[in-house]
Coordinates of C-alpha atoms in Angstrom, one line a residue:
M1 CA 198.0 159.4 -41.8
V2 CA 198.9 162.9 -40.5
A3 CA 201.8 162.9 -38.1
A4 CA 199.5 163.8 -35.2
D5 CA 197.7 160.5 -35.8
M6 CA 201.0 158.2 -35.9
P7 CA 201.4 156.3 -32.6
R8 CA 204.5 156.9 -30.5
K9 CA 207.2 154.4 -31.1
P10 CA 208.5 152.4 -28.1
S11 CA 212.0 152.6 -27.6
N12 CA 212.7 148.8 -28.0
I13 CA 211.4 149.2 -31.7
L14 CA 213.6 150.1 -34.5
Y15 CA 211.3 149.8 -37.4
S16 CA 207.5 150.6 -36.5
V17 CA 204.4 149.6 -38.5
N18 CA 204.7 152.3 -41.4
E19 CA 208.4 152.8 -41.4
K20 CA 210.6 151.9 -44.6
L21 CA 213.7 149.4 -44.3
P22 CA 216.6 149.0 -46.0
L23 CA 216.1 146.5 -48.9
G24 CA 218.5 144.0 -47.9
T25 CA 217.2 144.1 -44.3
L26 CA 213.6 143.9 -45.3
V27 CA 214.5 140.6 -47.6
I28 CA 216.3 139.0 -44.7
L29 CA 213.6 139.5 -41.9
A30 CA 210.9 138.4 -44.3
I31 CA 213.0 135.2 -45.1
Q32 CA 213.2 134.7 -41.4
H33 CA 209.3 135.2 -41.0
A34 CA 208.2 132.9 -44.1
S35 CA 210.8 130.1 -42.9
L36 CA 209.2 130.0 -39.4
A37 CA 205.7 130.0 -41.0
L38 CA 206.5 127.2 -43.5
L39 CA 207.9 125.1 -40.3
F40 CA 204.4 124.9 -39.0
L41 CA 203.3 122.8 -42.0
V42 CA 203.7 120.0 -39.4
Y43 CA 199.9 120.5 -38.4
P44 CA 198.4 119.7 -41.7
L45 CA 201.1 117.0 -42.2
V46 CA 199.9 115.5 -38.7
A47 CA 196.4 115.9 -39.8
A48 CA 196.9 114.1 -42.9
A49 CA 198.7 111.3 -41.4
E50 CA 196.3 110.8 -38.6
A51 CA 193.2 110.7 -41.3
G52 CA 195.3 108.2 -43.5
L53 CA 195.3 110.4 -46.5
S54 CA 196.9 109.5 -49.9
F55 CA 200.2 111.1 -51.0
E56 CA 198.1 113.0 -53.7
D57 CA 195.5 114.3 -51.4
T58 CA 198.3 115.2 -48.7
Q59 CA 200.1 116.9 -51.5
M60 CA 197.2 119.0 -52.4
L61 CA 196.2 119.8 -48.6
I62 CA 200.1 121.2 -48.0
T63 CA 200.2 123.1 -51.4
S64 CA 196.7 124.9 -51.1
C65 CA 197.6 125.7 -47.6
I66 CA 200.7 127.4 -48.4
I67 CA 199.2 129.5 -51.3
F68 CA 196.3 130.9 -48.9
M69 CA 198.4 131.0 -46.2
A70 CA 200.7 133.5 -48.5
L71 CA 197.7 135.3 -49.9
A72 CA 196.4 135.9 -46.3
T73 CA 199.5 137.3 -45.1
L74 CA 199.7 139.8 -48.2
I75 CA 196.2 140.8 -47.5
E76 CA 196.5 141.0 -43.5
C77 CA 199.6 143.2 -44.2
L78 CA 198.4 145.7 -46.4
P79 CA 197.1 148.7 -44.8
R80 CA 194.0 149.2 -46.8
A81 CA 193.3 145.6 -47.8
G82 CA 193.6 144.1 -44.4
A83 CA 194.7 145.3 -40.8
G84 CA 197.8 146.9 -41.9
L85 CA 199.8 145.1 -38.9
L86 CA 202.9 142.6 -39.4
L87 CA 200.4 139.5 -39.1
I88 CA 202.3 136.6 -40.4
Q89 CA 199.9 133.6 -41.1
I90 CA 200.8 130.0 -40.1
P91 CA 198.7 126.6 -40.5
N92 CA 195.8 127.1 -37.8
M93 CA 196.7 124.8 -34.8
A94 CA 192.8 125.2 -33.9
H95 CA 191.8 123.3 -36.7
L96 CA 193.8 120.2 -36.1
P97 CA 191.0 118.5 -34.3
L98 CA 188.3 119.3 -36.7
A99 CA 190.6 118.3 -39.8
V100 CA 191.3 114.9 -38.3
Q101 CA 187.9 114.0 -37.2
S102 CA 186.2 115.4 -40.7
M103 CA 188.8 113.9 -43.0
A104 CA 188.5 110.6 -41.0
A105 CA 184.9 110.7 -41.4
G106 CA 184.3 112.0 -44.9
G107 CA 188.0 112.7 -46.6
P108 CA 189.0 116.1 -47.9
A109 CA 185.2 117.0 -49.0
L110 CA 184.1 116.9 -45.6
Y111 CA 186.8 119.0 -44.1
A112 CA 186.1 121.5 -47.0
G113 CA 182.6 121.8 -45.8
M114 CA 183.6 122.2 -42.1
S115 CA 186.2 124.6 -43.0
L116 CA 183.6 126.7 -44.8
I117 CA 181.2 126.7 -41.7
A118 CA 184.1 127.9 -39.4
A119 CA 185.1 130.8 -42.0
V120 CA 181.5 131.7 -41.7
S121 CA 181.6 131.8 -38.0
Q122 CA 184.6 133.8 -38.1
L123 CA 183.1 136.3 -40.6
T124 CA 180.2 136.5 -38.6
L125 CA 181.8 137.7 -35.4
S126 CA 183.6 140.2 -37.2
R127 CA 180.6 142.0 -38.1
F128 CA 180.0 142.9 -34.3
M129 CA 183.2 144.0 -33.2
G130 CA 182.3 147.5 -32.6
A131 CA 179.5 146.3 -30.2
L132 CA 182.0 143.9 -28.3
R133 CA 184.0 146.8 -26.7
A134 CA 182.5 146.2 -23.4
V135 CA 182.9 142.3 -23.7
F136 CA 186.8 142.8 -24.7
P137 CA 188.0 145.5 -22.1
P138 CA 191.8 145.5 -21.8
E139 CA 192.2 143.0 -19.0
I140 CA 189.9 140.5 -21.1
C141 CA 192.4 141.0 -24.1
G142 CA 195.1 140.6 -21.7
V143 CA 194.0 137.3 -20.5
A144 CA 193.6 136.3 -24.2
V145 CA 197.2 137.2 -25.0
T146 CA 198.7 135.7 -21.7
M147 CA 197.2 132.4 -22.5
L148 CA 198.4 133.0 -25.9
G149 CA 201.9 132.4 -24.5
V150 CA 200.7 129.6 -22.2
A151 CA 199.3 127.5 -25.2
L152 CA 202.8 127.9 -26.9
A153 CA 204.3 126.6 -23.9
E154 CA 203.3 123.1 -24.2
P155 CA 204.4 122.6 -28.0
A156 CA 207.6 124.3 -27.2
L157 CA 208.5 122.1 -24.1
R158 CA 207.7 118.9 -26.0
R159 CA 210.2 119.9 -28.7
V160 CA 212.9 121.1 -26.0
F161 CA 212.9 117.8 -24.2
N162 CA 211.9 115.5 -27.4
L163 CA 208.7 114.4 -25.7
A164 CA 206.8 114.6 -28.9
A165 CA 207.8 110.9 -29.8
E166 CA 206.9 107.9 -28.2
S167 CA 209.9 107.5 -25.5
G168 CA 208.8 104.2 -23.7
G169 CA 209.9 105.5 -20.4
A170 CA 213.5 106.3 -21.8
A171 CA 215.9 108.5 -19.9
L172 CA 216.0 112.2 -21.3
D173 CA 218.2 112.7 -23.8
L174 CA 220.2 116.2 -22.8
R175 CA 221.2 116.8 -26.4
Y176 CA 218.0 118.1 -27.3
P177 CA 217.7 120.6 -24.2
L178 CA 221.3 121.6 -24.9
V179 CA 220.4 122.5 -28.4
S180 CA 217.3 124.6 -27.4
L181 CA 219.2 126.4 -24.5
V182 CA 222.2 127.7 -26.9
S183 CA 219.8 128.6 -29.6
L184 CA 217.5 130.6 -26.9
V185 CA 220.4 132.1 -25.2
I186 CA 222.0 133.4 -28.5
I187 CA 218.6 135.0 -29.4
I188 CA 218.0 136.6 -26.0
L189 CA 221.6 138.1 -25.9
L190 CA 221.5 139.3 -29.3
A191 CA 217.9 140.7 -28.8
I192 CA 218.7 142.6 -25.6
F193 CA 222.5 143.4 -25.8
S194 CA 223.0 143.8 -29.7
R195 CA 222.1 146.8 -32.1
G196 CA 221.6 146.9 -35.7
L197 CA 221.9 144.0 -38.0
L198 CA 222.9 141.5 -35.1
R199 CA 219.4 142.6 -33.4
L200 CA 217.5 142.4 -36.5
F201 CA 218.7 139.0 -37.5
A202 CA 218.7 137.5 -33.7
V203 CA 216.1 134.5 -34.6
A204 CA 218.0 133.6 -37.9
I205 CA 221.3 133.4 -36.3
G206 CA 220.3 131.7 -33.0
A207 CA 218.3 129.0 -35.3
G208 CA 221.3 128.9 -37.6
V209 CA 223.8 128.1 -34.7
G210 CA 221.0 125.8 -33.1
W211 CA 220.9 123.8 -36.4
G212 CA 224.7 123.3 -36.8
L213 CA 224.7 122.5 -32.9
A214 CA 221.9 119.7 -33.5
A215 CA 223.7 118.2 -36.4
Y216 CA 227.1 117.9 -34.7
V217 CA 225.5 116.2 -31.6
G218 CA 223.5 114.0 -34.0
V219 CA 219.9 115.3 -33.2
A220 CA 219.3 116.9 -36.6
P221 CA 216.5 114.8 -38.6
A222 CA 217.8 113.2 -41.7
P223 CA 216.0 113.7 -44.8
A224 CA 213.3 111.3 -46.0
E225 CA 214.2 108.8 -48.8
T226 CA 212.0 110.6 -50.9
F227 CA 213.4 113.9 -50.5
S228 CA 216.2 113.5 -53.3
T229 CA 213.7 112.9 -55.6
L230 CA 211.5 116.2 -54.8
P231 CA 212.2 118.6 -57.8
Y232 CA 213.8 122.0 -57.2
V233 CA 211.2 123.9 -59.3
D234 CA 207.8 122.8 -60.1
L235 CA 204.2 124.1 -60.6
P236 CA 201.9 124.1 -57.6
K237 CA 199.2 121.3 -57.6
L238 CA 196.0 122.5 -56.4
G239 CA 192.7 120.4 -56.7
L240 CA 189.0 120.6 -56.3
P241 CA 187.9 118.2 -53.5
G242 CA 184.3 119.0 -53.7
I243 CA 182.5 120.2 -50.4
S244 CA 180.1 118.0 -48.0
F245 CA 178.2 118.9 -45.3
F246 CA 176.8 115.5 -44.4
S247 CA 178.1 115.2 -41.0
W248 CA 175.8 117.5 -38.8
A249 CA 177.6 116.1 -35.8
L250 CA 180.5 118.0 -36.6
V251 CA 178.9 121.3 -37.5
P252 CA 179.0 122.3 -33.5
A253 CA 182.8 121.7 -33.7
A254 CA 183.1 123.6 -36.8
I255 CA 181.3 126.6 -35.6
L256 CA 183.2 126.6 -32.1
T257 CA 186.6 126.4 -34.1
G258 CA 185.4 129.6 -36.2
I259 CA 185.0 131.4 -32.9
I260 CA 188.3 130.1 -31.3
S261 CA 190.0 131.2 -34.4
A262 CA 188.7 134.6 -34.1
V263 CA 189.6 134.9 -30.6
D264 CA 192.9 133.9 -31.7
M265 CA 193.1 136.4 -34.3
L266 CA 192.0 139.4 -31.7
G267 CA 194.9 138.2 -29.5
T268 CA 197.4 138.6 -31.8
V269 CA 195.9 141.9 -33.4
V270 CA 196.1 143.5 -29.8
S271 CA 199.6 142.1 -29.1
M272 CA 200.7 143.7 -32.3
Q273 CA 198.9 147.0 -31.6
R274 CA 200.4 147.1 -28.0
M275 CA 204.0 146.3 -29.1
D276 CA 203.8 149.1 -31.8
D277 CA 202.3 152.2 -29.8
A278 CA 204.1 153.3 -26.5
D279 CA 200.7 155.2 -25.5
W280 CA 198.3 152.3 -26.4
R281 CA 195.0 152.6 -24.5
R282 CA 192.6 150.3 -25.8
A283 CA 192.1 147.5 -28.7
D284 CA 191.2 148.7 -32.3
L285 CA 188.3 146.5 -32.7
A286 CA 187.8 147.9 -36.2
Q287 CA 191.3 146.9 -37.1
A288 CA 190.7 143.4 -35.5
G289 CA 187.4 142.9 -37.6
R290 CA 189.6 143.7 -40.9
A291 CA 192.2 141.2 -39.9
I292 CA 189.6 138.5 -39.2
R293 CA 187.8 139.2 -42.4
A294 CA 190.8 138.9 -44.5
N295 CA 191.8 135.4 -42.8
T296 CA 188.2 134.4 -43.5
V297 CA 188.4 135.1 -47.1
A298 CA 191.7 133.1 -47.3
D299 CA 190.4 130.2 -45.4
M300 CA 187.4 130.0 -47.7
G301 CA 189.6 129.7 -50.5
A302 CA 191.8 127.0 -49.1
A303 CA 188.6 125.0 -48.4
V304 CA 187.4 125.0 -51.9
T305 CA 190.7 123.9 -53.1
G306 CA 191.4 121.3 -50.5
G307 CA 193.7 123.1 -48.3
F308 CA 194.2 123.5 -44.6
A309 CA 193.1 126.6 -42.8
S310 CA 195.5 129.5 -41.5
A311 CA 195.6 131.8 -38.5
S312 CA 198.1 134.7 -37.5
S313 CA 201.2 133.5 -35.8
S314 CA 201.9 134.1 -32.0
A315 CA 205.6 132.9 -32.6
A316 CA 205.9 135.7 -35.4
I317 CA 205.0 138.3 -32.5
G318 CA 207.9 137.1 -30.8
V319 CA 210.5 137.3 -33.6
A320 CA 209.1 140.9 -34.3
F321 CA 209.9 141.6 -30.5
A322 CA 213.2 140.1 -30.9
T323 CA 214.1 142.1 -34.1
G324 CA 212.4 145.2 -33.0
T325 CA 210.7 145.4 -36.0
T326 CA 206.8 145.6 -36.7
A327 CA 206.8 147.0 -40.2
W328 CA 203.8 145.8 -42.5
R329 CA 206.3 145.7 -45.4
V330 CA 208.2 142.7 -43.8
G331 CA 204.9 140.7 -44.0
V332 CA 204.2 141.5 -47.6
V333 CA 207.7 140.6 -48.7
A334 CA 207.2 137.3 -46.6
G335 CA 204.0 136.4 -48.1
A336 CA 205.6 136.8 -51.5
I337 CA 208.5 134.5 -50.4
M338 CA 205.8 131.8 -49.3
L339 CA 204.0 131.9 -52.3
L340 CA 207.1 131.6 -54.2
A341 CA 207.8 128.6 -52.0
T342 CA 205.0 126.6 -53.6
F343 CA 207.0 126.5 -56.9
S344 CA 209.9 124.6 -55.0
P345 CA 208.9 121.2 -53.6
R346 CA 212.6 120.9 -52.6
L347 CA 212.8 123.8 -50.5
I348 CA 209.5 123.1 -48.6
G349 CA 210.9 119.6 -48.0
A350 CA 214.0 121.0 -46.5
L351 CA 212.1 123.3 -44.2
T352 CA 210.4 120.3 -42.6
I353 CA 213.6 118.7 -41.3
I354 CA 214.6 121.8 -39.3
P355 CA 215.6 120.3 -35.7
A356 CA 212.7 120.4 -33.3
P357 CA 214.6 121.8 -30.4
V358 CA 215.5 124.9 -32.3
I359 CA 211.8 125.4 -33.1
G360 CA 211.2 124.9 -29.6
A361 CA 213.7 127.7 -28.6
I362 CA 211.8 129.9 -30.8
L363 CA 208.5 129.2 -29.3
I364 CA 209.7 129.7 -25.7
Y365 CA 210.9 133.0 -26.7
A366 CA 207.6 133.9 -28.2
A367 CA 205.7 132.4 -25.1
A368 CA 207.6 134.4 -22.6
F369 CA 206.9 137.7 -24.5
L370 CA 203.0 137.0 -24.9
I371 CA 202.7 136.1 -21.0
V372 CA 204.5 139.1 -20.2
A373 CA 202.5 141.4 -22.6
G374 CA 199.3 139.9 -21.4
M375 CA 200.0 140.6 -17.7
E376 CA 201.0 144.1 -18.8
L377 CA 197.5 144.6 -20.2
I378 CA 195.7 143.3 -17.3
L379 CA 197.5 145.7 -15.0
S380 CA 197.0 148.6 -16.9
R381 CA 193.7 149.0 -15.5
R382 CA 192.5 149.5 -11.9
L383 CA 191.2 146.0 -10.8
S384 CA 188.5 145.9 -8.3
D385 CA 187.5 142.6 -6.4
R386 CA 185.2 141.7 -9.3
R387 CA 187.8 142.1 -11.8
I388 CA 190.6 140.3 -9.7
F389 CA 188.4 137.2 -9.7
T390 CA 187.7 137.6 -13.4
V391 CA 191.2 137.5 -14.4
G392 CA 192.2 135.2 -11.8
L393 CA 189.5 132.5 -12.4
A394 CA 189.9 132.8 -16.1
V395 CA 193.7 132.1 -16.2
L396 CA 193.2 129.1 -13.7
T397 CA 190.7 127.7 -15.7
G398 CA 192.9 127.9 -18.9
L399 CA 195.9 126.5 -16.8
A400 CA 193.5 123.7 -15.7
V401 CA 193.0 122.2 -19.0
A402 CA 196.6 122.8 -20.0
I403 CA 198.3 120.9 -17.0
L404 CA 195.3 118.3 -16.8
P405 CA 194.5 116.9 -20.0
E406 CA 192.7 113.9 -18.4
L407 CA 190.1 116.4 -17.6
V408 CA 189.7 117.1 -21.2
H409 CA 189.6 113.4 -22.1
A410 CA 186.7 113.0 -19.7
T411 CA 184.3 115.1 -21.5
P412 CA 182.2 114.3 -24.4
D413 CA 184.0 114.1 -27.9
W414 CA 182.4 117.1 -29.3
M415 CA 183.4 119.3 -26.4
Q416 CA 186.9 118.0 -26.6
P417 CA 188.1 120.3 -29.4
I418 CA 187.0 123.2 -27.6
L419 CA 188.5 122.4 -24.0
E420 CA 191.8 121.4 -25.7
S421 CA 192.4 125.0 -26.2
P422 CA 193.6 126.9 -22.9
L423 CA 193.3 130.2 -25.1
S424 CA 189.4 129.5 -25.9
V425 CA 188.7 128.3 -22.5
S426 CA 190.2 131.2 -20.6
T427 CA 188.9 133.7 -22.9
G428 CA 185.4 132.2 -22.9
V429 CA 185.4 132.0 -19.0
A430 CA 186.6 135.7 -18.8
I431 CA 183.9 137.1 -21.0
A432 CA 181.4 135.2 -19.2
L433 CA 182.7 136.5 -15.8
N434 CA 183.1 140.0 -17.0
L435 CA 179.5 140.1 -18.1
F436 CA 178.5 138.5 -14.7
F437 CA 180.4 140.7 -12.7
R438 CA 179.0 144.2 -14.6
I439 CA 175.5 143.1 -12.9
G440 CA 175.0 145.8 -10.0
I441 CA 177.4 148.2 -11.3
R442 CA 175.9 151.5 -12.4
Q443 CA 177.9 153.3 -15.4
E444 CA 177.1 156.8 -13.4
A445 CA 177.7 157.6 -9.8
S446 CA 177.2 160.8 -7.8
R447 CA 178.7 162.2 -4.6
P448 CA 177.7 165.6 -3.1
V449 CA 180.5 168.0 -1.6
V450 CA 179.4 170.7 0.5
P451 CA 181.4 173.9 1.9
G452 CA 183.7 172.5 5.0
D453 CA 184.6 169.1 3.1
N454 CA 188.0 168.6 1.7
P455 CA 187.7 168.6 -1.9
F456 CA 190.9 166.5 -2.7
V457 CA 190.1 163.9 -0.2
A458 CA 186.5 163.7 -1.4
T459 CA 187.3 163.4 -5.2
T460 CA 190.1 161.1 -4.4
E461 CA 187.9 158.6 -2.5
F462 CA 185.1 159.1 -5.0
L463 CA 187.1 158.7 -8.6
E464 CA 189.2 156.0 -6.9
R465 CA 186.2 153.8 -5.9
Q466 CA 184.4 154.2 -9.4
G467 CA 187.7 153.8 -11.2
D468 CA 188.1 150.3 -9.4
L469 CA 184.4 149.3 -10.3
W470 CA 184.4 150.5 -13.7
G471 CA 188.2 149.2 -14.5
A472 CA 189.3 152.4 -15.8
R473 CA 192.9 153.1 -16.7
R474 CA 195.3 154.0 -13.8
D475 CA 196.9 157.0 -15.4
V476 CA 193.2 158.4 -16.4
I477 CA 192.3 158.4 -12.8
A478 CA 195.5 159.9 -11.6
A479 CA 195.1 162.8 -13.9
A480 CA 191.5 163.5 -13.1
I481 CA 191.9 163.6 -9.3
P482 CA 193.8 166.7 -9.1
V483 CA 191.9 168.5 -12.0
V484 CA 188.4 167.8 -10.5
A485 CA 189.7 168.5 -7.0
E486 CA 190.8 171.8 -8.4
A487 CA 187.7 172.6 -9.9
V488 CA 185.4 171.8 -6.8
E489 CA 187.8 173.6 -4.7
M490 CA 187.4 176.8 -6.7
L491 CA 183.9 176.7 -7.3
L492 CA 183.4 176.7 -3.4
D493 CA 186.3 178.7 -2.3
T494 CA 185.3 181.5 -5.1
G495 CA 181.7 181.5 -3.9
V496 CA 180.2 180.7 -7.3
A497 CA 178.8 177.2 -5.9
E498 CA 177.8 178.5 -2.4
K499 CA 175.3 175.6 -1.7
G500 CA 178.0 173.0 -2.4
V501 CA 178.8 170.8 -5.8
E502 CA 177.4 167.4 -6.8
M503 CA 180.0 165.3 -8.5
R504 CA 178.3 163.0 -10.9
A505 CA 181.1 160.5 -12.8
R506 CA 180.4 158.5 -15.9
F507 CA 182.5 156.0 -17.6
D508 CA 181.9 154.3 -21.2
E509 CA 185.4 152.8 -22.3
T510 CA 186.2 155.7 -24.6
N511 CA 185.7 158.7 -21.9
F512 CA 185.8 159.1 -18.3
D513 CA 183.4 162.3 -17.7
V514 CA 183.2 164.2 -14.4
S515 CA 180.3 166.6 -14.2
L516 CA 180.0 169.0 -11.5
L517 CA 176.4 170.3 -10.7
Y518 CA 175.8 173.6 -8.6
E519 CA 173.5 176.5 -8.3
G520 CA 175.1 179.9 -9.0
E521 CA 176.7 181.9 -11.8
A522 CA 177.2 180.1 -15.1
I523 CA 181.0 179.3 -16.0
A524 CA 182.2 181.0 -19.0
I525 CA 185.3 180.0 -21.3
P526 CA 187.0 183.0 -22.3
T527 CA 189.4 182.8 -25.5
H528 CA 192.1 184.9 -23.6
R529 CA 193.5 184.6 -20.2
P530 CA 191.8 186.7 -17.7
A531 CA 193.8 188.6 -15.4
P532 CA 194.4 187.7 -11.9
E533 CA 192.4 191.0 -10.7
D534 CA 189.2 189.2 -11.9
L535 CA 189.4 187.0 -8.6
L536 CA 188.5 190.4 -6.7
G537 CA 185.8 191.1 -9.1
D538 CA 181.9 190.2 -9.4
A539 CA 180.8 186.7 -9.7
Q540 CA 180.8 186.9 -13.6
A541 CA 184.6 187.7 -13.5
V542 CA 185.6 184.9 -11.1
A543 CA 183.4 182.5 -13.0
R544 CA 185.5 183.4 -16.3
F545 CA 188.6 182.8 -14.6
V546 CA 187.8 179.6 -13.1
G547 CA 186.5 178.4 -16.8
Y548 CA 189.8 179.5 -18.5
M549 CA 191.8 177.5 -15.7
L550 CA 189.7 174.2 -16.1
S551 CA 189.7 174.1 -20.1
K552 CA 193.3 174.0 -20.0
R553 CA 193.4 171.0 -17.7
A554 CA 190.9 168.6 -19.2
D555 CA 190.7 166.9 -22.6
R556 CA 187.4 168.9 -22.7
L557 CA 185.2 171.0 -20.8
V558 CA 181.3 171.1 -21.8
L559 CA 179.0 173.5 -20.2
G560 CA 175.3 172.9 -19.7
K561 CA 172.3 173.4 -17.5
E562 CA 169.9 170.9 -15.6
G563 CA 166.9 172.7 -14.3
E564 CA 168.3 175.4 -12.2
R565 CA 171.6 174.1 -11.7
Q566 CA 174.8 174.7 -13.8
I567 CA 176.8 171.7 -15.1
L568 CA 180.5 171.9 -15.8
T569 CA 181.6 168.4 -17.3
L570 CA 185.3 167.6 -17.5
R571 CA 186.1 164.9 -20.0
F572 CA 189.2 162.6 -19.9
E573 CA 189.8 160.5 -22.9
H574 CA 190.3 157.0 -21.9

């Protein structure tokens, strides 16, 4: 990649996506990410417990999950194999309802079959990423990123206030929020006010202090009785549970789980793209497609060997923001560490006893970042009434299922896995409303400007109205208005367009084009700056001067002809 193609690094990022890190820093950051990813093994453990799996089947589920989670992380982070972004994989929470239902109905073999169907759904969607650009404009991506944060809030707060266990109406135990608060404050203070190694290891330091405090106040979980019997080093055990598709009732849930996973992946990819590029404009859907395909390959491998599916971690995005590091090399080393962890049952067992309030603090940090990052994406575009309602109604719908779970429980069983995810609900509503509200909006509009009109007022009113309708970026419209107004003014005042100008605007998510149509002398674009005296010459000399000036103001100037009228098109990259 040449220097000109490199994204501009934001001021809060210490090591951007393609930068190299000192070896010691690289390893410690990778350990942070790998440790956090392995903590989420609670999802497959919960699924195994709910389905009543045997110890051997549970061991096979966990081991396969870690292996393919690690391999997926390696593939995702490598630039040519995957997305080339810091995308750390964790067990996929969206698979939890599907895993519980399918393993309870038909054991690991049925879950393997449903996982394969979900993976194929993801893979199918990734083949149409280029055609989905109009479906996923930045404000829709912003809704997805915001609701990623909202979705993290519930499991985070449950851990902070110890609400995961059955309390039976017992009084709140203030030791749990105390541990979370101390951990969170340390992470935030180090992430904001420190520099160098302290900032890089903010999450690890905060988690370490929180763990120590949890042990001191007596809320750190005790190791299970079998912990001491786990070997330090052992070969990972995989199996082949077989594949079953006999439960057609679960097929719709499997397909929708795959779609939800793809949307979740899109949200994390957009978040990383936005974090790593100070001049971010729009989602790179080709890169998102590579990320989804890499995840799909790993999920298929996990399904065949009896494992639990994985997905990119939202919490890891918060860690990347806290440490100011988005380098893909960190992810590669983290994947290698996770792979090595499968050879140490004792290490995996130790990670499962990290205090819940410490995990809650890390999740709160990640949720806060994602919510604000999503809002920033939403507000990067001009919002018409249609788009305001699209975003507002989508967010409210997602919040409704998050704060009113009884609404979800009142729906049919096959719908509940879909509606339990605020991310999938709000993103689905946003996509549907975006497509609906596009009805009646033309992608091309025009307005005449005649001698005597104020070119600046006419241009401002026209372009701002169309920018609102089309949801164009604010800075692009702001940059286009003075250039187009100056072009119209020069064409009218110099007499090149004696009968007036027709402004014609067009928007296609990639370019914002404004064409000026007029009857008169064709504009020329000279290679050298004309002399100011040319303004006193004939019409051709004046036209050359106008062409030269405009060619320096727009991203591209295109000349053409429509019947008897000349066309001068000013292109602004979007």
